[in-house]
Amino acid sequence: MAVNEARDPRAAASHFQFQGEVVALEPYGNGHINDTLLVTCRTGAAPAHYILQNINRSVFPSPAIVMQNIERVTAHLGRQLAGTPDGARRALTLIPARDGKNWHVDGQGETWRAYPFVEDAHGHETATSAEQAYQAAHAFGRFQHLVSSLPAPRLHETIPDFHHTPKRFAALERAIAADPMNRARLARPEIEFALARQSITGVLIEANLPERITHNDTKFNNVLLDDASGEGVCVVDLDTVMPGLVLYDFGDMVRTTTSPAEEDERDLSKVTMQFPLFESLVRGYIDSTRAFLTAAERQFLAFSGKLITFEIGIRFLTDYLNGDTYFKIHREGHNLDRSRTQFKLVESIEQQEEKMNRLVESVAVA
Ligand code: ADP
Ligand code: GN1
Ligand code: MG
């Protein structure tokens, strides 16, 4: 991942209360949005590691509201986990800047934040076992449970209408009509696929489900699994924690965990919704959300997988048509490839949806 050269991570790092002297800064992870760096500091003992991030201002036009949310959410998680075994690794905590604030704004108006690096745990691009799927779903469900008791006021909407699928669909229609890069001719089958499914876009919004605090970006690589035990130890990427429907989170787990292929896989024969992984997601999620999940929410678990996969597919397709202005890309046609894998997965879910619904019912009554 290339880090924007115009920004100065080394200067930014000097503003945080890291332990010891910064000896290395290197790009880290596979996020599509922020610039993420691993910071290594020399101390008297073992090196200390941190994550330093620059918030993407074209995606988050108001980084301050992102940080205000994260400040409240991390403090709330920290209070609940204090004194529990391994509590410090189970939630992100902000490293303060030298001026005592919880983030740093540099001379160019760029916003930086830092977290302790969670050692001996990693995010993975794909799940390789049913147990990993269970662990991821359990961790994201536990996260929803822990944040459900956050005291008022309501969190800021860091990206309004983030999971408003009908509005995402309307944005796609605008991109098709404007076609600023003359790329629509290269994406005809994908455009047809998307347009044929408009009818599903409003289902969750019209279902009258409870608003809760949700993560909204529960990609499999946004939960760190413990290297030794495999346990889902820490949920990361908190920029979009805000009011939402729990199904946005479960849906994105289905999208990113049940297929053995990576999000940008070009060999579509590898993209399929693997039923045993879906079953593990359902079990892990229901096990950690029993305290609050309603029957109305449960009945959309399978559907949410289809909807959110479709939604992210149309976002990739829209970005391709608009000239790749939102998601970081690493090759020509990258966003088109990403939309193709999403749509292949939607098809695979469509083929198994009834069976998936029956499974959810059987787990719920067990
Ligand atoms: P983006 O919003 O660009 O996806 P993330 O916040 O998800 O950025 O960070 C990118 C990746 O860095 C994550 O997927 C995760 O693997 C890793 N990561 C983020 N924070 C930490 C942390 N505190 N400790 C260890 N790894 C982290
Ligand atoms: C982005 O930040 P990252 O890479 O975890 C995006 C998600 C998409 C995802 C697709 C703020 O997530 O909404 O589902 O890419 N985040 C934002 O991989 O738009
Ligand atoms: Mg991420």
Coordinates of N, CA and C in Angstrom, one line a residue, residues 107-298:
G107 N -0.2 20.7 10.4 CA -0.3 22.0 9.8 C -1.1 22.0 8.4
Q108 N -1.2 20.9 7.8 CA -2.0 20.8 6.6 C -3.5 20.4 6.8
G109 N -3.8 20.4 8.1 CA -5.2 20.0 8.4 C -5.5 18.5 8.4
E110 N -4.4 17.7 8.3 CA -4.6 16.3 8.3 C -4.8 15.8 9.7
T111 N -5.7 14.8 9.9 CA -5.9 14.3 11.3 C -5.2 12.9 11.4
W112 N -4.5 12.8 12.5 CA -3.8 11.6 12.8 C -4.2 11.0 14.2
R113 N -4.2 9.7 14.3 CA -4.5 9.1 15.6 C -3.6 7.9 15.7
A114 N -3.5 7.4 17.0 CA -2.6 6.3 17.2 C -3.2 5.3 18.2
Y115 N -3.0 4.1 18.0 CA -3.4 3.0 18.9 C -2.2 2.1 19.3
P116 N -2.3 1.5 20.5 CA -1.3 0.4 20.7 C -1.5 -0.7 19.7
F117 N -0.4 -1.2 19.2 CA -0.5 -2.3 18.2 C -0.9 -3.6 19.0
V118 N -1.9 -4.3 18.6 CA -2.3 -5.5 19.3 C -1.4 -6.6 18.9
E119 N -0.5 -7.0 19.8 CA 0.5 -8.0 19.5 C -0.1 -9.4 19.4
D120 N 0.6 -10.2 18.7 CA 0.2 -11.7 18.6 C -1.2 -11.9 18.1
A121 N -1.7 -11.1 17.2 CA -3.0 -11.2 16.6 C -2.9 -10.6 15.2
H122 N -3.7 -11.1 14.3 CA -3.7 -10.6 13.0 C -5.1 -10.6 12.4
G123 N -5.3 -9.6 11.4 CA -6.5 -9.7 10.6 C -6.2 -10.5 9.3
H124 N -7.1 -11.2 8.8 CA -6.9 -12.1 7.7 C -7.8 -11.7 6.5
E125 N -7.4 -11.9 5.3 CA -8.3 -11.5 4.2 C -9.4 -12.5 3.9
T126 N -9.2 -13.7 4.2 CA -10.2 -14.7 4.0 C -10.2 -15.7 5.2
A127 N -11.4 -16.3 5.4 CA -11.5 -17.3 6.5 C -11.1 -18.6 6.0
T128 N -10.3 -19.4 6.7 CA -9.9 -20.7 6.2 C -10.5 -21.8 7.0
S129 N -11.4 -21.5 8.0 CA -12.0 -22.6 8.7 C -13.3 -22.0 9.3
A130 N -14.2 -23.0 9.6 CA -15.5 -22.6 10.2 C -15.2 -22.0 11.6
E131 N -14.2 -22.4 12.3 CA -13.9 -21.9 13.6 C -13.5 -20.4 13.5
Q132 N -12.8 -20.0 12.5 CA -12.5 -18.6 12.3 C -13.8 -17.8 12.1
A133 N -14.7 -18.3 11.3 CA -15.9 -17.6 11.0 C -16.7 -17.5 12.4
Y134 N -16.7 -18.5 13.2 CA -17.4 -18.4 14.4 C -16.8 -17.3 15.3
Q135 N -15.5 -17.3 15.4 CA -14.8 -16.4 16.2 C -15.0 -14.9 15.7
A136 N -15.0 -14.7 14.4 CA -15.2 -13.4 13.9 C -16.6 -12.9 14.3
A137 N -17.6 -13.7 14.0 CA -19.0 -13.3 14.3 C -19.2 -13.1 15.8
H138 N -18.6 -14.0 16.6 CA -18.7 -13.8 18.0 C -18.1 -12.5 18.5
A139 N -17.0 -12.2 17.9 CA -16.3 -10.9 18.4 C -17.1 -9.7 17.9
F140 N -17.6 -9.7 16.7 CA -18.4 -8.5 16.2 C -19.7 -8.5 17.0
G141 N -20.3 -9.6 17.3 CA -21.6 -9.6 18.1 C -21.3 -9.1 19.6
R142 N -20.2 -9.5 20.1 CA -19.8 -9.0 21.5 C -19.5 -7.5 21.4
F143 N -18.9 -7.1 20.4 CA -18.7 -5.6 20.2 C -20.0 -4.9 20.2
Q144 N -21.0 -5.4 19.4 CA -22.3 -4.7 19.4 C -23.0 -4.7 20.8
H145 N -22.8 -5.8 21.5 CA -23.3 -5.9 22.9 C -22.7 -4.9 23.8
L146 N -21.3 -4.8 23.7 CA -20.6 -3.9 24.6 C -21.0 -2.4 24.4
V147 N -21.1 -2.1 23.1 CA -21.4 -0.7 22.8 C -22.9 -0.3 23.0
S148 N -23.8 -1.4 23.2 CA -25.2 -1.1 23.3 C -25.5 -0.3 24.5
S149 N -24.6 -0.3 25.5 CA -24.9 0.4 26.7 C -24.2 1.8 26.7
L150 N -23.7 2.3 25.6 CA -23.1 3.6 25.6 C -24.1 4.7 26.0
P151 N -23.8 5.5 26.9 CA -24.7 6.5 27.4 C -25.0 7.5 26.2
A152 N -26.1 8.2 26.3 CA -26.5 9.3 25.3 C -25.4 10.3 25.4
P153 N -25.2 11.2 24.4 CA -26.1 11.4 23.2 C -25.8 10.4 22.1
R154 N -26.7 10.4 21.1 CA -26.5 9.5 19.9 C -25.2 9.8 19.3
L155 N -24.5 8.8 18.8 CA -23.2 9.0 18.1 C -23.5 9.8 16.8
H156 N -22.4 10.5 16.3 CA -22.5 11.2 15.0 C -22.6 10.2 13.9
E157 N -23.3 10.6 12.8 CA -23.2 9.8 11.6 C -22.0 10.2 10.8
T158 N -20.9 9.4 10.9 CA -19.7 9.9 10.3 C -19.8 9.9 8.7
I159 N -20.6 9.0 8.2 CA -20.9 9.1 6.7 C -22.5 8.9 6.7
P160 N -23.2 9.9 6.5 CA -24.7 9.8 6.5 C -25.1 8.8 5.4
D161 N -26.1 8.0 5.7 CA -26.7 7.1 4.8 C -25.7 6.0 4.3
F162 N -24.8 5.7 5.1 CA -23.7 4.8 4.7 C -24.2 3.5 4.2
H163 N -25.2 2.9 4.8 CA -25.8 1.6 4.4 C -27.2 1.8 3.9
H164 N -27.5 3.0 3.3 CA -28.9 3.2 2.7 C -28.8 2.7 1.3
T165 N -29.1 1.4 1.1 CA -28.9 0.8 -0.2 C -29.7 1.5 -1.3
P166 N -30.9 1.9 -1.1 CA -31.6 2.6 -2.2 C -30.8 3.9 -2.7
K167 N -30.2 4.6 -1.7 CA -29.4 5.7 -2.1 C -28.1 5.3 -2.8
R168 N -27.5 4.2 -2.4 CA -26.4 3.7 -3.1 C -26.8 3.3 -4.5
F169 N -28.0 2.7 -4.7 CA -28.5 2.3 -6.0 C -28.7 3.6 -6.9
A170 N -29.2 4.6 -6.3 CA -29.4 5.9 -7.0 C -28.1 6.5 -7.5
A171 N -27.1 6.3 -6.6 CA -25.7 6.8 -7.0 C -25.2 6.0 -8.2
L172 N -25.5 4.7 -8.2 CA -25.0 3.9 -9.3 C -25.8 4.4 -10.6
E173 N -27.1 4.6 -10.5 CA -27.8 5.1 -11.7 C -27.3 6.4 -12.2
R174 N -26.9 7.3 -11.3 CA -26.3 8.6 -11.7 C -25.0 8.3 -12.5
A175 N -24.2 7.4 -11.9 CA -22.9 7.2 -12.5 C -23.0 6.5 -13.9
I176 N -24.0 5.7 -14.1 CA -24.3 5.1 -15.4 C -24.7 6.2 -16.4
A177 N -25.6 7.1 -15.9 CA -26.1 8.1 -16.8 C -24.9 9.1 -17.2
A178 N -24.1 9.4 -16.2 CA -23.0 10.4 -16.5 C -21.9 9.8 -17.3
D179 N -21.5 8.6 -16.9 CA -20.5 7.8 -17.4 C -19.2 8.6 -17.8
P180 N -18.6 9.3 -16.8 CA -17.6 10.3 -17.1 C -16.3 9.8 -17.7
M181 N -16.1 8.5 -17.5 CA -14.8 7.9 -18.0 C -15.1 7.0 -19.2
N182 N -16.3 7.0 -19.7 CA -16.7 6.2 -20.8 C -16.4 4.7 -20.5
R183 N -16.7 4.3 -19.3 CA -16.4 2.9 -18.9 C -17.7 2.0 -18.9
A184 N -18.9 2.6 -19.0 CA -20.1 1.8 -18.9 C -20.1 0.7 -19.9
R185 N -19.5 1.0 -21.1 CA -19.5 0.0 -22.2 C -18.6 -1.3 -21.8
L186 N -17.7 -1.1 -20.8 CA -16.9 -2.2 -20.3 C -17.5 -3.0 -19.2
A187 N -18.7 -2.5 -18.7 CA -19.3 -3.1 -17.6 C -20.8 -3.4 -17.8
R188 N -21.1 -3.7 -19.0 CA -22.5 -4.0 -19.3 C -23.1 -5.1 -18.5
P189 N -22.5 -6.3 -18.4 CA -23.2 -7.4 -17.7 C -23.3 -7.0 -16.2
E190 N -22.4 -6.3 -15.6 CA -22.4 -5.9 -14.2 C -23.6 -4.9 -14.0
I191 N -23.7 -4.0 -15.0 CA -24.7 -3.0 -14.8 C -26.1 -3.7 -14.9
E192 N -26.2 -4.6 -15.9 CA -27.5 -5.3 -16.0 C -27.8 -6.1 -14.7
F193 N -26.8 -6.7 -14.2 CA -27.0 -7.5 -13.0 C -27.5 -6.6 -11.9
A194 N -26.9 -5.5 -11.7 CA -27.3 -4.5 -10.6 C -28.7 -4.0 -10.9
L195 N -29.0 -3.6 -12.1 CA -30.3 -2.9 -12.3 C -31.5 -3.9 -12.1
A196 N -31.2 -5.2 -12.4 CA -32.2 -6.2 -12.2 C -32.6 -6.5 -10.8
R197 N -31.8 -5.9 -9.8 CA -32.1 -6.3 -8.4 C -32.5 -5.0 -7.6
Q198 N -33.0 -4.0 -8.2 CA -33.4 -2.8 -7.5 C -34.4 -3.2 -6.4
S199 N -35.3 -4.2 -6.6 CA -36.4 -4.5 -5.7 C -35.9 -4.9 -4.3
I200 N -34.7 -5.4 -4.2 CA -34.2 -5.8 -2.8 C -33.7 -4.6 -2.0
T201 N -33.4 -3.5 -2.6 CA -32.6 -2.5 -2.0 C -33.3 -1.9 -0.7
G202 N -34.6 -1.8 -0.7 CA -35.3 -1.1 0.4 C -35.8 -2.0 1.5
V203 N -35.5 -3.3 1.4 CA -36.2 -4.3 2.3 C -35.8 -4.0 3.8
L204 N -34.6 -3.8 4.1 CA -34.2 -3.6 5.5 C -34.7 -2.3 6.1
I205 N -34.6 -1.3 5.2 CA -35.0 0.1 5.6 C -36.5 0.1 5.9
E206 N -37.2 -0.6 5.2 CA -38.7 -0.6 5.3 C -39.2 -1.6 6.4
A207 N -38.3 -2.4 7.0 CA -38.7 -3.4 7.9 C -39.0 -3.0 9.3
N208 N -38.7 -1.7 9.6 CA -39.0 -1.2 10.9 C -38.2 -1.8 12.0
L209 N -37.0 -2.0 11.8 CA -36.1 -2.7 12.8 C -35.5 -1.7 13.7
P210 N -35.0 -2.1 14.9 CA -34.5 -1.1 15.9 C -33.2 -0.5 15.5
E211 N -33.0 0.8 15.7 CA -31.7 1.4 15.5 C -30.8 1.0 16.7
R212 N -29.6 0.6 16.4 CA -28.7 0.3 17.5 C -27.3 0.9 17.1
I213 N -26.3 0.8 18.0 CA -25.0 1.2 17.6 C -24.3 0.0 16.9
T214 N -23.9 0.3 15.7 CA -23.3 -0.8 14.9 C -21.9 -0.4 14.4
H215 N -21.2 -1.4 14.0 CA -19.8 -1.1 13.5 C -19.8 -0.6 12.1
N216 N -20.6 -1.3 11.3 CA -20.9 -0.9 9.9 C -19.8 -1.2 8.9
D217 N -18.7 -1.8 9.3 CA -17.6 -2.2 8.4 C -17.0 -3.5 8.9
T218 N -17.8 -4.5 9.1 CA -17.4 -5.8 9.7 C -16.7 -6.7 8.8
K219 N -15.8 -6.2 7.9 CA -15.0 -7.0 7.1 C -14.2 -8.0 7.9
F220 N -14.0 -9.2 7.4 CA -13.3 -10.2 8.2 C -11.9 -9.6 8.6
N221 N -11.3 -8.8 7.8 CA -9.9 -8.3 8.2 C -10.0 -7.2 9.2
N222 N -11.2 -6.8 9.6 CA -11.4 -5.8 10.7 C -11.6 -6.4 12.1
V223 N -11.3 -7.7 12.2 CA -11.3 -8.3 13.5 C -9.9 -9.1 13.6
L224 N -9.2 -8.8 14.7 CA -7.9 -9.5 14.9 C -8.1 -10.8 15.6
L225 N -7.6 -11.9 15.0 CA -7.7 -13.2 15.6 C -6.4 -13.5 16.3
D226 N -6.5 -14.0 17.5 CA -5.3 -14.3 18.3 C -4.5 -15.4 17.6
D227 N -3.1 -15.1 17.4 CA -2.3 -16.1 16.6 C -2.3 -17.4 17.3
A228 N -2.3 -17.5 18.6 CA -2.1 -18.8 19.3 C -3.5 -19.5 19.4
S229 N -4.5 -18.8 20.0 CA -5.8 -19.5 20.3 C -6.8 -19.4 19.1
G230 N -6.6 -18.5 18.2 CA -7.6 -18.3 17.1 C -8.8 -17.5 17.6
E231 N -8.8 -17.1 18.8 CA -9.9 -16.3 19.3 C -10.0 -14.9 18.6
G232 N -11.3 -14.5 18.4 CA -11.5 -13.1 17.9 C -11.2 -12.2 19.0
V233 N -10.1 -11.5 19.0 CA -9.6 -10.8 20.2 C -10.0 -9.3 20.2
C234 N -9.9 -8.7 19.0 CA -10.1 -7.2 19.0 C -10.7 -6.8 17.7
V235 N -11.8 -6.0 17.8 CA -12.4 -5.4 16.6 C -11.7 -4.1 16.3
V236 N -11.3 -3.8 15.1 CA -10.6 -2.6 14.7 C -11.5 -1.8 13.7
D237 N -10.9 -0.7 13.2 CA -11.5 0.1 12.2 C -12.9 0.7 12.6
L238 N -12.8 1.6 13.6 CA -14.0 2.1 14.2 C -14.5 3.4 13.6
D239 N -14.0 3.8 12.4 CA -14.5 5.1 11.8 C -16.0 5.1 11.6
T240 N -16.6 4.0 11.3 CA -18.0 4.0 10.9 C -18.9 3.5 12.1
V241 N -18.4 3.4 13.3 CA -19.2 3.0 14.4 C -20.2 4.1 14.6
M242 N -21.5 3.8 14.4 CA -22.5 4.9 14.5 C -23.9 4.2 14.5
P243 N -25.0 4.9 14.6 CA -26.3 4.3 14.6 C -26.5 3.5 13.3
G244 N -27.1 2.3 13.4 CA -27.4 1.5 12.2 C -28.2 0.3 12.6
L245 N -28.3 -0.6 11.7 CA -29.0 -1.9 11.9 C -28.0 -2.9 12.1
V246 N -28.3 -3.9 13.1 CA -27.3 -4.9 13.3 C -27.1 -5.8 12.0
L247 N -28.1 -5.8 11.2 CA -28.0 -6.6 10.0 C -26.9 -6.1 9.0
Y248 N -26.6 -4.8 9.1 CA -25.5 -4.3 8.2 C -24.2 -5.0 8.6
D249 N -24.1 -5.2 9.9 CA -22.8 -5.9 10.4 C -22.9 -7.4 10.0
F250 N -24.0 -8.0 10.3 CA -24.0 -9.4 10.0 C -23.8 -9.6 8.5
G251 N -24.5 -8.8 7.7 CA -24.4 -8.9 6.2 C -23.0 -8.8 5.7
D252 N -22.2 -7.9 6.3 CA -20.8 -7.7 5.8 C -20.0 -8.9 6.3
M253 N -20.4 -9.6 7.4 CA -19.6 -10.8 7.8 C -19.8 -11.9 6.7
V254 N -21.1 -12.0 6.3 CA -21.4 -13.0 5.3 C -20.6 -12.7 4.0
R255 N -20.6 -11.5 3.6 CA -19.9 -11.1 2.4 C -18.4 -11.4 2.4
T256 N -17.8 -11.2 3.6 CA -16.3 -11.2 3.6 C -15.8 -12.5 4.2
T257 N -16.6 -13.4 4.8 CA -16.1 -14.5 5.5 C -16.5 -15.8 4.9
T258 N -17.6 -15.9 4.1 CA -18.1 -17.2 3.7 C -17.5 -17.6 2.3
S259 N -16.9 -16.7 1.6 CA -16.3 -17.1 0.3 C -14.8 -17.4 0.5
P260 N -14.3 -18.5 -0.1 CA -12.8 -18.7 0.1 C -11.9 -17.7 -0.8
A261 N -12.6 -17.0 -1.7 CA -11.8 -16.1 -2.6 C -11.7 -14.7 -2.0
E262 N -10.6 -14.0 -2.4 CA -10.4 -12.7 -1.9 C -11.4 -11.7 -2.6
E263 N -11.6 -10.6 -2.1 CA -12.6 -9.6 -2.6 C -12.4 -9.2 -4.0
D264 N -11.1 -9.3 -4.5 CA -10.8 -8.9 -5.9 C -10.4 -10.1 -6.7
E265 N -10.8 -11.3 -6.3 CA -10.4 -12.5 -7.1 C -11.0 -12.4 -8.5
R266 N -10.1 -12.7 -9.5 CA -10.6 -12.6 -10.9 C -11.1 -14.0 -11.4
D267 N -10.7 -15.0 -10.8 CA -11.3 -16.4 -11.2 C -12.6 -16.6 -10.4
L268 N -13.7 -16.2 -11.1 CA -15.0 -16.2 -10.4 C -15.4 -17.6 -10.0
S269 N -14.8 -18.6 -10.6 CA -15.2 -20.0 -10.2 C -14.9 -20.3 -8.7
K270 N -14.0 -19.4 -8.2 CA -13.6 -19.6 -6.8 C -14.5 -19.0 -5.8
V271 N -15.4 -18.1 -6.3 CA -16.3 -17.3 -5.4 C -17.6 -18.1 -5.2
T272 N -17.7 -18.5 -3.9 CA -19.0 -19.2 -3.6 C -19.3 -19.0 -2.1
M273 N -20.6 -19.0 -1.8 CA -21.0 -18.9 -0.4 C -20.9 -20.3 0.2
Q274 N -20.0 -20.6 1.1 CA -19.8 -21.9 1.7 C -20.7 -22.1 2.9
F275 N -21.7 -23.0 2.8 CA -22.7 -23.1 3.8 C -22.1 -23.3 5.2
P276 N -21.1 -24.2 5.4 CA -20.6 -24.4 6.8 C -20.1 -23.2 7.4
L277 N -19.5 -22.3 6.6 CA -19.0 -21.0 7.2 C -20.2 -20.1 7.6
F278 N -21.2 -20.1 6.7 CA -22.4 -19.3 7.1 C -23.0 -19.9 8.4
E279 N -23.1 -21.2 8.5 CA -23.6 -21.8 9.8 C -22.8 -21.3 11.0
S280 N -21.5 -21.3 10.8 CA -20.6 -20.9 12.0 C -20.8 -19.4 12.3
L281 N -21.0 -18.6 11.3 CA -21.3 -17.2 11.5 C -22.5 -17.0 12.3
V282 N -23.6 -17.7 11.9 CA -24.9 -17.6 12.6 C -24.7 -18.0 14.1
R283 N -24.0 -19.2 14.3 CA -23.9 -19.6 15.6 C -23.1 -18.7 16.5
G284 N -22.0 -18.2 15.9 CA -21.1 -17.2 16.7 C -21.8 -16.0 17.0
Y285 N -22.6 -15.5 16.0 CA -23.3 -14.2 16.2 C -24.4 -14.4 17.2
I286 N -25.2 -15.4 17.0 CA -26.3 -15.6 18.0 C -25.8 -15.8 19.4
D287 N -24.7 -16.6 19.5 CA -24.2 -16.8 20.9 C -23.8 -15.5 21.6
S288 N -23.3 -14.5 20.8 CA -22.9 -13.3 21.6 C -23.9 -12.2 21.6
T289 N -25.1 -12.4 20.9 CA -26.0 -11.3 20.9 C -27.4 -11.7 21.5
R290 N -27.4 -12.9 22.1 CA -28.7 -13.4 22.7 C -29.4 -12.4 23.5
A291 N -28.6 -11.6 24.2 CA -29.1 -10.6 25.2 C -30.0 -9.6 24.6
F292 N -29.9 -9.3 23.3 CA -30.7 -8.2 22.7 C -31.3 -8.5 21.3
L293 N -30.8 -9.5 20.6 CA -31.2 -9.7 19.2 C -32.7 -10.2 19.2
T294 N -33.5 -9.5 18.4 CA -34.9 -9.8 18.3 C -35.2 -10.8 17.2
A295 N -36.4 -11.5 17.3 CA -36.8 -12.4 16.2 C -36.9 -11.7 14.9
A296 N -37.3 -10.4 14.9 CA -37.5 -9.7 13.7 C -36.1 -9.5 13.0
E297 N -35.1 -9.2 13.8 CA -33.7 -9.1 13.3 C -33.2 -10.4 12.7
R298 N -33.4 -11.5 13.5 CA -32.9 -12.8 13.2 C -33.4 -13.2 11.8

